[in-house]
mmCIF file of C-alpha atoms in Angstrom:
data_model
loop_
_atom_site.group_PDB
_atom_site.id
_atom_site.type_symbol
_atom_site.label_atom_id
_atom_site.label_comp_id
_atom_site.label_asym_id
_atom_site.label_seq_id
_atom_site.Cartn_x
_atom_site.Cartn_y
_atom_site.Cartn_z
ATOM 1 C CA MET A 25 143.403 106.306 104.506
ATOM 2 C CA LYS A 26 143.829 108.937 107.428
ATOM 3 C CA ASP A 27 145.557 111.496 104.887
ATOM 4 C CA LEU A 28 142.828 111.058 102.413
ATOM 5 C CA ALA A 29 139.956 111.370 104.730
ATOM 6 C CA SER A 30 141.894 114.278 106.236
ATOM 7 C CA LYS A 31 141.745 116.005 102.727
ATOM 8 C CA GLY A 32 138.426 115.224 102.307
ATOM 9 C CA SER A 33 136.626 116.236 105.717
ATOM 10 C CA LYS A 34 138.823 119.442 105.782
ATOM 11 C CA ASP A 35 139.517 120.816 102.235
ATOM 12 C CA ARG A 36 136.129 120.425 101.042
ATOM 13 C CA GLY A 37 135.798 123.720 99.810
ATOM 14 C CA SER A 38 139.156 124.238 97.954
ATOM 15 C CA PRO A 39 139.452 122.892 94.414
ATOM 16 C CA PRO A 40 140.106 119.014 95.314
ATOM 17 C CA ALA A 41 143.415 117.151 93.312
ATOM 18 C CA ALA A 42 141.413 113.662 94.087
ATOM 19 C CA ALA A 43 137.988 113.375 94.822
ATOM 20 C CA PRO A 44 136.796 113.655 98.573
ATOM 21 C CA VAL A 45 136.360 110.992 100.954
ATOM 22 C CA THR A 46 132.687 111.074 101.120
ATOM 23 C CA GLU A 47 130.329 110.021 104.498
ATOM 24 C CA GLU A 48 129.517 107.197 102.416
ATOM 25 C CA ALA A 49 132.868 105.970 101.459
ATOM 26 C CA LEU A 50 134.470 106.570 104.999
ATOM 27 C CA LEU A 51 131.216 104.251 106.417
ATOM 28 C CA ARG A 52 132.201 101.477 103.791
ATOM 29 C CA LEU A 53 135.706 102.112 104.856
ATOM 30 C CA TYR A 54 134.601 101.693 108.278
ATOM 31 C CA ALA A 55 132.485 98.336 107.381
ATOM 32 C CA ASN A 56 135.528 96.507 106.276
ATOM 33 C CA GLY A 57 137.410 97.199 109.853
ATOM 34 C CA ASP A 58 139.001 100.768 108.942
ATOM 35 C CA PRO A 59 140.062 101.808 112.455
ATOM 36 C CA GLU A 60 140.196 105.227 111.680
ATOM 37 C CA ALA A 61 136.955 105.833 109.643
ATOM 38 C CA ALA A 62 134.659 106.169 112.730
ATOM 39 C CA ARG A 63 136.490 109.140 114.031
ATOM 40 C CA GLU A 64 136.671 110.545 110.597
ATOM 41 C CA LEU A 65 132.598 110.173 110.277
ATOM 42 C CA VAL A 66 132.169 111.682 113.805
ATOM 43 C CA GLY A 67 134.053 114.639 112.994
ATOM 44 C CA LEU A 68 132.029 114.907 109.603
ATOM 45 C CA LEU A 69 128.607 114.038 111.125
ATOM 46 C CA GLY A 70 128.464 114.668 114.668
ATOM 47 C CA PRO A 71 128.320 118.531 115.303
ATOM 48 C CA ARG A 72 125.289 119.575 113.364
ATOM 49 C CA ALA A 73 123.653 116.088 114.355
ATOM 50 C CA TYR A 74 124.053 116.860 117.388
ATOM 51 C CA SER A 75 123.139 120.893 117.183
ATOM 52 C CA VAL A 76 120.021 119.287 116.290
ATOM 53 C CA ALA A 77 119.503 117.381 118.819
ATOM 54 C CA LEU A 78 120.278 119.972 121.152
ATOM 55 C CA ARG A 79 118.180 122.520 119.720
ATOM 56 C CA VAL A 80 114.941 119.967 119.631
ATOM 57 C CA LEU A 81 115.091 118.847 123.162
ATOM 58 C CA GLY A 82 116.380 121.244 124.682
ATOM 59 C CA ASN A 83 118.098 119.228 126.877
ATOM 60 C CA ARG A 84 122.006 118.459 127.160
ATOM 61 C CA ALA A 85 121.864 114.987 129.074
ATOM 62 C CA GLU A 86 119.106 113.664 126.419
ATOM 63 C CA ALA A 87 120.824 114.941 123.492
ATOM 64 C CA GLU A 88 124.500 113.101 124.223
ATOM 65 C CA ASP A 89 121.868 109.819 124.550
ATOM 66 C CA VAL A 90 120.100 110.485 121.574
ATOM 67 C CA MET A 91 123.283 110.852 119.416
ATOM 68 C CA GLN A 92 125.107 108.150 120.958
ATOM 69 C CA GLU A 93 122.288 105.609 120.382
ATOM 70 C CA ALA A 94 121.682 107.428 116.653
ATOM 71 C CA MET A 95 125.386 106.689 116.257
ATOM 72 C CA LEU A 96 126.094 103.216 117.271
ATOM 73 C CA ARG A 97 122.527 102.373 114.872
ATOM 74 C CA LEU A 98 125.233 103.563 112.260
ATOM 75 C CA TRP A 99 127.735 101.357 112.869
ATOM 76 C CA ARG A 100 125.596 98.617 113.182
ATOM 77 C CA ILE A 101 124.170 99.163 109.738
ATOM 78 C CA ALA A 102 127.295 100.008 108.177
ATOM 79 C CA PRO A 103 128.005 96.268 106.731
ATOM 80 C CA GLU A 104 124.361 96.872 104.886
ATOM 81 C CA TRP A 105 124.522 100.064 103.707
ATOM 82 C CA GLN A 106 123.412 100.266 100.310
ATOM 83 C CA SER A 107 125.270 102.398 97.914
ATOM 84 C CA GLY A 108 122.860 105.084 96.410
ATOM 85 C CA GLN A 109 120.406 105.278 98.947
ATOM 86 C CA ALA A 110 119.561 108.268 101.039
ATOM 87 C CA LYS A 111 122.774 110.473 101.881
ATOM 88 C CA VAL A 112 124.275 109.326 105.289
ATOM 89 C CA SER A 113 123.807 112.456 106.996
ATOM 90 C CA THR A 114 120.210 112.499 106.024
ATOM 91 C CA TRP A 115 119.661 108.997 107.462
ATOM 92 C CA LEU A 116 121.249 110.055 110.848
ATOM 93 C CA TYR A 117 119.232 113.256 110.750
ATOM 94 C CA ARG A 118 116.114 111.448 110.352
ATOM 95 C CA VAL A 119 117.402 108.452 113.341
ATOM 96 C CA VAL A 120 118.053 111.578 115.119
ATOM 97 C CA MET A 121 114.643 112.975 114.475
ATOM 98 C CA ASN A 122 112.692 109.853 115.489
ATOM 99 C CA LEU A 123 114.385 109.361 118.554
ATOM 100 C CA CYS A 124 113.901 112.572 119.885
ATOM 101 C CA LEU A 125 110.344 112.295 119.317
ATOM 102 C CA ASP A 126 110.815 109.047 120.517
ATOM 103 C CA LEU A 127 112.403 110.559 124.060
ATOM 104 C CA ARG A 128 109.719 113.263 124.223
ATOM 105 C CA ARG A 129 106.583 110.612 124.180
ATOM 106 C CA ARG A 130 108.418 108.831 126.981
ATOM 107 C CA ARG A 131 108.810 111.514 128.925
ATOM 108 C CA GLN A 132 106.398 114.211 128.127
ATOM 109 C CA ALA A 133 105.445 114.541 131.597
ATOM 110 C CA LEU A 134 108.652 115.952 132.156
ATOM 111 C CA ALA A 135 108.437 118.559 129.060
ATOM 112 C CA LEU A 136 108.866 121.569 131.516
ATOM 113 C CA ASP A 137 112.399 120.463 132.523
ATOM 114 C CA GLY A 138 113.728 120.402 129.076
ATOM 115 C CA ILE A 139 114.818 123.872 128.929
ATOM 116 C CA PRO A 140 117.912 124.265 129.523
ATOM 117 C CA GLU A 141 119.269 126.981 131.910
ATOM 118 C CA PRO A 142 121.396 129.857 130.583
ATOM 119 C CA GLU A 143 124.985 128.986 130.762
ATOM 120 C CA ASP A 144 127.146 130.179 133.789
ATOM 121 C CA GLY A 145 130.163 132.462 132.754
ATOM 122 C CA SER A 146 130.887 136.038 132.383
ATOM 123 C CA PRO A 147 131.389 136.784 128.472
ATOM 124 C CA ALA A 148 133.329 140.156 128.057
ATOM 125 C CA ALA A 149 131.765 142.084 125.219
ATOM 126 C CA MET A 150 128.004 143.458 125.395
ATOM 127 C CA ASP A 151 127.646 142.060 122.259
ATOM 128 C CA ARG A 152 128.657 138.087 122.853
ATOM 129 C CA MET A 153 126.247 138.862 126.057
ATOM 130 C CA LEU A 154 123.525 139.713 123.620
ATOM 131 C CA ASP A 155 124.290 136.998 121.283
ATOM 132 C CA VAL A 156 123.949 134.403 124.231
ATOM 133 C CA ALA A 157 121.096 136.083 125.716
ATOM 134 C CA ARG A 158 119.156 135.840 122.273
ATOM 135 C CA VAL A 159 120.270 132.090 121.415
ATOM 136 C CA ASP A 160 118.890 130.972 125.015
ATOM 137 C CA ALA A 161 115.580 133.261 124.041
ATOM 138 C CA LEU A 162 114.910 131.177 120.874
ATOM 139 C CA GLN A 163 115.507 128.294 122.725
ATOM 140 C CA GLU A 164 112.749 129.067 125.013
ATOM 141 C CA ALA A 165 110.604 129.716 122.403
ATOM 142 C CA LEU A 166 111.294 126.842 120.195
ATOM 143 C CA MET A 167 110.402 124.952 123.081
ATOM 144 C CA THR A 168 106.862 126.267 123.166
ATOM 145 C CA LEU A 169 106.482 124.969 120.194
ATOM 146 C CA PRO A 170 105.225 121.624 118.658
ATOM 147 C CA VAL A 171 107.582 118.875 118.325
ATOM 148 C CA ARG A 172 107.065 118.755 114.265
ATOM 149 C CA GLN A 173 106.840 122.039 114.160
ATOM 150 C CA ARG A 174 110.674 123.028 116.125
ATOM 151 C CA GLN A 175 112.285 119.721 114.286
ATOM 152 C CA ALA A 176 111.205 121.418 110.711
ATOM 153 C CA VAL A 177 112.140 124.821 112.149
ATOM 154 C CA VAL A 178 115.650 123.907 113.242
ATOM 155 C CA LEU A 179 116.144 122.128 110.356
ATOM 156 C CA ARG A 180 115.273 124.667 107.864
ATOM 157 C CA HIS A 181 116.243 127.983 109.866
ATOM 158 C CA ILE A 182 119.289 126.586 111.544
ATOM 159 C CA GLU A 183 120.833 124.316 109.786
ATOM 160 C CA GLU A 184 119.588 125.351 106.401
ATOM 161 C CA LEU A 185 118.405 121.888 104.733
ATOM 162 C CA SER A 186 116.561 121.708 102.096
ATOM 163 C CA ASN A 187 112.899 121.806 101.789
ATOM 164 C CA PRO A 188 113.033 118.219 99.890
ATOM 165 C CA GLU A 189 116.100 116.911 102.040
ATOM 166 C CA ILE A 190 114.157 117.787 104.850
ATOM 167 C CA ALA A 191 110.669 116.473 103.745
ATOM 168 C CA GLY A 192 113.169 112.434 103.565
ATOM 169 C CA ILE A 193 114.698 113.070 107.430
ATOM 170 C CA MET A 194 110.913 113.788 108.672
ATOM 171 C CA GLU A 195 109.383 111.150 105.870
ATOM 172 C CA ILE A 196 106.230 113.916 105.090
ATOM 173 C CA GLY A 197 105.802 115.678 102.062
ATOM 174 C CA VAL A 198 107.601 119.163 100.523
ATOM 175 C CA GLU A 199 104.327 121.376 101.254
ATOM 176 C CA ALA A 200 103.411 119.941 104.923
ATOM 177 C CA VAL A 201 107.380 121.039 105.900
ATOM 178 C CA GLU A 202 106.565 124.396 104.071
ATOM 179 C CA SER A 203 103.396 124.302 106.169
ATOM 180 C CA LEU A 204 105.214 123.297 109.520
ATOM 181 C CA THR A 205 108.356 126.175 108.959
ATOM 182 C CA ALA A 206 105.987 128.867 108.152
ATOM 183 C CA ARG A 207 103.742 128.228 111.043
ATOM 184 C CA GLY A 208 106.737 127.615 113.058
ATOM 185 C CA LYS A 209 108.186 130.813 112.290
ATOM 186 C CA ARG A 210 104.878 132.850 113.059
ATOM 187 C CA THR A 211 105.010 131.441 116.336
ATOM 188 C CA LEU A 212 108.466 131.871 117.225
ATOM 189 C CA ALA A 213 108.079 135.777 115.685
ATOM 190 C CA ALA A 214 105.119 136.413 118.033
ATOM 191 C CA VAL A 215 106.920 135.020 121.471
ATOM 192 C CA LEU A 216 109.947 136.928 121.070
ATOM 193 C CA ALA A 217 108.061 139.874 120.346
ATOM 194 C CA GLY A 218 107.304 140.192 123.680
ATOM 195 C CA ARG A 219 110.851 139.919 124.383
ATOM 196 C CA LYS A 220 112.480 142.289 122.602
ATOM 197 C CA ASP A 221 113.477 145.236 124.628
ATOM 198 C CA GLU A 222 115.357 142.258 126.931
ATOM 199 C CA LEU A 223 117.426 141.064 124.128
ATOM 200 C CA GLY A 224 118.768 144.445 123.097
ATOM 201 C CA TYR A 225 116.428 145.142 119.998
ATOM 202 C CA HIS A 226 114.696 148.920 119.957
ATOM 203 C CA ASP A 227 111.740 149.954 117.606
ATOM 204 C CA ASP A 228 114.422 152.941 116.455
ATOM 205 C CA GLY A 229 116.301 150.484 114.991
ATOM 206 C CA MET B 26 99.402 148.923 108.132
ATOM 207 C CA ASN B 27 101.150 148.848 110.637
ATOM 208 C CA TRP B 28 100.397 145.640 112.110
ATOM 209 C CA GLY B 29 102.250 144.222 108.723
ATOM 210 C CA ILE B 30 105.417 146.497 109.300
ATOM 211 C CA THR B 31 105.286 145.371 113.211
ATOM 212 C CA MET B 32 105.587 141.754 111.696
ATOM 213 C CA THR B 33 107.947 142.089 109.200
ATOM 214 C CA ASP B 34 110.001 143.344 112.299
ATOM 215 C CA ASP B 35 109.472 140.842 114.356
ATOM 216 C CA MET B 36 110.648 138.405 111.725
ATOM 217 C CA THR B 37 113.377 140.143 111.013
ATOM 218 C CA ARG B 38 114.229 140.097 114.611
ATOM 219 C CA LEU B 39 113.395 136.247 114.197
ATOM 220 C CA ASP B 40 116.072 135.813 111.156
ATOM 221 C CA ASP B 41 118.448 137.555 113.265
ATOM 222 C CA MET B 42 118.400 135.191 116.124
ATOM 223 C CA LEU B 43 118.369 132.033 114.002
ATOM 224 C CA ALA B 44 121.513 133.505 112.321
ATOM 225 C CA ALA B 45 123.332 133.867 115.599
ATOM 226 C CA ALA B 46 121.905 130.065 116.281
ATOM 227 C CA ARG B 47 123.434 128.867 113.664
ATOM 228 C CA HIS B 48 127.133 130.354 114.517
ATOM 229 C CA ALA B 49 126.673 129.371 118.153
ATOM 230 C CA ARG B 50 126.512 125.430 116.756
ATOM 231 C CA ARG B 51 128.245 123.427 119.346
ATOM 232 C CA ASP B 52 131.117 120.629 119.177
ATOM 233 C CA VAL B 53 130.621 117.390 120.318
ATOM 234 C CA PRO B 54 131.548 117.199 123.758
ATOM 235 C CA ASP B 55 134.796 115.345 124.164
ATOM 236 C CA ASP B 56 133.758 112.507 126.707
ATOM 237 C CA LEU B 57 130.289 112.270 124.289
ATOM 238 C CA VAL B 58 132.852 111.754 121.422
ATOM 239 C CA GLY B 59 134.796 109.191 123.455
ATOM 240 C CA ARG B 60 132.010 107.005 124.333
ATOM 241 C CA ILE B 61 130.976 106.870 120.228
ATOM 242 C CA LEU B 62 134.250 105.943 119.557
ATOM 243 C CA ALA B 63 133.748 103.218 122.065
ATOM 244 C CA ASP B 64 130.670 101.789 120.347
ATOM 245 C CA ALA B 65 132.133 101.782 117.415
ATOM 246 C CA ASP B 66 135.231 100.020 118.326
ATOM 247 C CA ARG B 67 133.406 97.249 119.769
ATOM 248 C CA ILE B 68 131.063 96.539 117.291
ATOM 249 C CA GLN B 69 133.753 96.855 114.579
ATOM 250 C CA ALA B 70 136.072 94.310 116.800
ATOM 251 C CA ASN B 71 133.185 92.196 116.981
ATOM 252 C CA ARG B 72 132.628 92.013 112.877
ATOM 253 C CA ILE B 73 135.930 91.289 112.276
ATOM 254 C CA ALA B 74 136.047 88.224 114.971
ATOM 255 C CA VAL B 75 133.127 86.964 113.534
ATOM 256 C CA PRO B 76 133.080 88.107 109.287
ATOM 257 C CA ARG B 77 129.719 87.857 108.057
ATOM 258 C CA GLY B 78 128.690 85.102 106.655
ATOM 259 C CA GLU B 79 131.612 82.777 107.905
ATOM 260 C CA GLU B 80 129.817 81.685 111.142
ATOM 261 C CA ARG B 81 131.239 78.404 112.427
ATOM 262 C CA GLN B 82 129.090 75.999 110.381
ATOM 263 C CA LYS B 83 127.071 74.396 113.317
ATOM 264 C CA GLU B 84 126.880 70.573 114.442
ATOM 265 C CA PRO B 85 123.713 69.327 113.168
ATOM 266 C CA GLY B 86 121.553 67.868 116.169
ATOM 267 C CA LEU B 87 120.089 64.535 116.441
ATOM 268 C CA TRP B 88 116.865 65.490 114.903
ATOM 269 C CA GLN B 89 118.695 66.908 111.806
ATOM 270 C CA GLN B 90 121.092 63.771 111.724
ATOM 271 C CA LEU B 91 117.825 60.979 111.844
ATOM 272 C CA LEU B 92 116.017 63.189 108.928
ATOM 273 C CA ILE B 93 119.476 62.884 107.218
ATOM 274 C CA GLY B 94 119.581 59.017 107.633
ATOM 275 C CA PHE B 95 116.131 58.504 106.051
ATOM 276 C CA GLY B 96 116.764 60.579 102.758
ATOM 277 C CA GLY B 97 115.347 63.848 104.166
ATOM 278 C CA TRP B 98 111.951 64.462 104.242
ATOM 279 C CA PRO B 99 111.141 62.916 100.877
ATOM 280 C CA GLY B 100 112.011 59.288 102.956
ATOM 281 C CA VAL B 101 110.260 60.510 106.005
ATOM 282 C CA GLY B 102 107.423 60.754 104.134
ATOM 283 C CA GLY B 103 107.457 57.564 102.390
ATOM 284 C CA MET B 104 108.305 56.066 106.150
ATOM 285 C CA VAL B 105 105.046 57.781 107.590
ATOM 286 C CA ALA B 106 102.668 56.213 104.527
ATOM 287 C CA ALA B 107 104.127 52.697 104.844
ATOM 288 C CA GLY B 108 103.090 52.725 108.433
ATOM 289 C CA VAL B 109 99.812 54.398 107.967
ATOM 290 C CA THR B 110 99.306 51.945 105.436
ATOM 291 C CA GLY B 111 100.367 48.790 107.757
ATOM 292 C CA VAL B 112 97.684 50.252 110.821
ATOM 293 C CA TRP B 113 95.241 50.131 108.353
ATOM 294 C CA ILE B 114 96.066 46.618 106.924
ATOM 295 C CA GLY B 115 96.251 45.495 110.348
ATOM 296 C CA VAL B 116 92.460 47.257 111.595
ATOM 297 C CA PHE B 117 90.732 46.030 108.448
ATOM 298 C CA PRO B 118 92.658 43.226 106.711
ATOM 299 C CA PRO B 119 91.883 42.397 103.040
ATOM 300 C CA GLU B 120 89.577 38.745 102.721
ATOM 301 C CA ASN B 121 92.184 36.767 101.460
ATOM 302 C CA LEU B 122 95.108 37.398 104.439
ATOM 303 C CA PRO B 123 94.600 35.442 107.612
ATOM 304 C CA ASP B 124 93.114 37.970 110.863
ATOM 305 C CA PRO B 125 96.335 39.680 112.154
ATOM 306 C CA SER B 126 94.954 38.639 115.981
ATOM 307 C CA ASP B 127 93.866 35.210 115.178
ATOM 308 C CA LEU B 128 97.706 35.154 114.592
ATOM 309 C CA VAL B 129 98.587 36.954 117.742
ATOM 310 C CA PHE B 130 96.182 35.601 119.919
ATOM 311 C CA GLN B 131 96.202 31.980 118.174
ATOM 312 C CA THR B 132 94.804 29.136 120.368
ATOM 313 C CA SER B 133 94.031 25.925 117.888
ATOM 314 C CA GLY B 134 96.175 26.034 114.857
ATOM 315 C CA ASP B 135 99.285 25.231 116.054
ATOM 316 C CA SER B 136 98.106 22.593 118.541
ATOM 317 C CA GLU B 137 96.133 20.894 115.540
ATOM 318 C CA PHE B 138 99.014 21.472 113.337
ATOM 319 C CA LEU B 139 101.656 20.040 115.970
ATOM 320 C CA ASN B 140 99.031 17.233 117.084
ATOM 321 C CA TYR B 141 98.909 16.148 113.322
ATOM 322 C CA TYR B 142 102.612 15.806 113.274
ATOM 323 C CA GLY B 143 104.370 14.709 115.334
ATOM 324 C CA LEU B 144 107.997 16.422 116.265
ATOM 325 C CA VAL B 145 109.610 13.520 114.868
ATOM 326 C CA ASP B 146 107.864 13.187 111.734
ATOM 327 C CA VAL B 147 108.354 16.894 111.429
ATOM 328 C CA LEU B 148 112.077 16.849 111.838
ATOM 329 C CA GLY B 149 112.416 13.632 109.638
ATOM 330 C CA GLU B 150 110.866 14.778 106.815
ATOM 331 C CA GLU B 151 113.962 15.740 104.921
ATOM 332 C CA GLY B 152 115.521 13.164 105.487
#
């Protein structure tokens, strides 16, 4: 299984000699007791789900808790997974988003703690420093958005999911997704406009 | 309009920053991967130890055994009906039946019977 799964997850860009192992097939293998399937699934689904949690929550410890809980629910539901229902990744995004909302509701009083400190370190190149500063500034700006707008913007413009898929994840209509992302982007642009000099953007190009 | 140009520039800058964020995607930290896989292994092991649908059949309890002994719910229903009928007959006996309270607390019937027939006569009737 391991070879097959590795082929599925690593060579997805090249024309496959055999059908790639899908998330659903891996989940079925896990439910049937395959000892390697869980690791393959984490490798396949983990980075994106964790990044989304991190972006929406802006806090590493909370994102880790959400990620672990979401994966725990996936392990538990594995035997009941219905073939042909939502993609596993879509299901996982939905669980992550809902857990983020739950966490935010529980810790609303501590919302100001949610903005992560810029990471320490001394990147050599100025471009790298600016990139880091811009990503951190973006995170701070994201944290000023209402949480549903933030979720929609992260899923659409960082995860690059389609509007219908986001609608399925957030359990709202496609038009509502479009509205949330449009309003979110306008707000982000306005917030970041005030910091363009500090972030290395200049009007003269 | 100047405002329009400024807004377009701001949006371009925002798109630039969002693209940088896409490239800055974080890997799942190793210790978190370890915790997630430990959960997965634990749940998988529990499921293998107790396969779904093959849980050990539990012994029926006392009430369950009684229910089975009476022939299930239809049997219990018949028994209840018979009990209620018995109580009803006991409280409001039909005219052609002796009053049960007299049978229980009879004071004269037996003694008259025994007075009329002597014990020897009763025992000696067959012979």
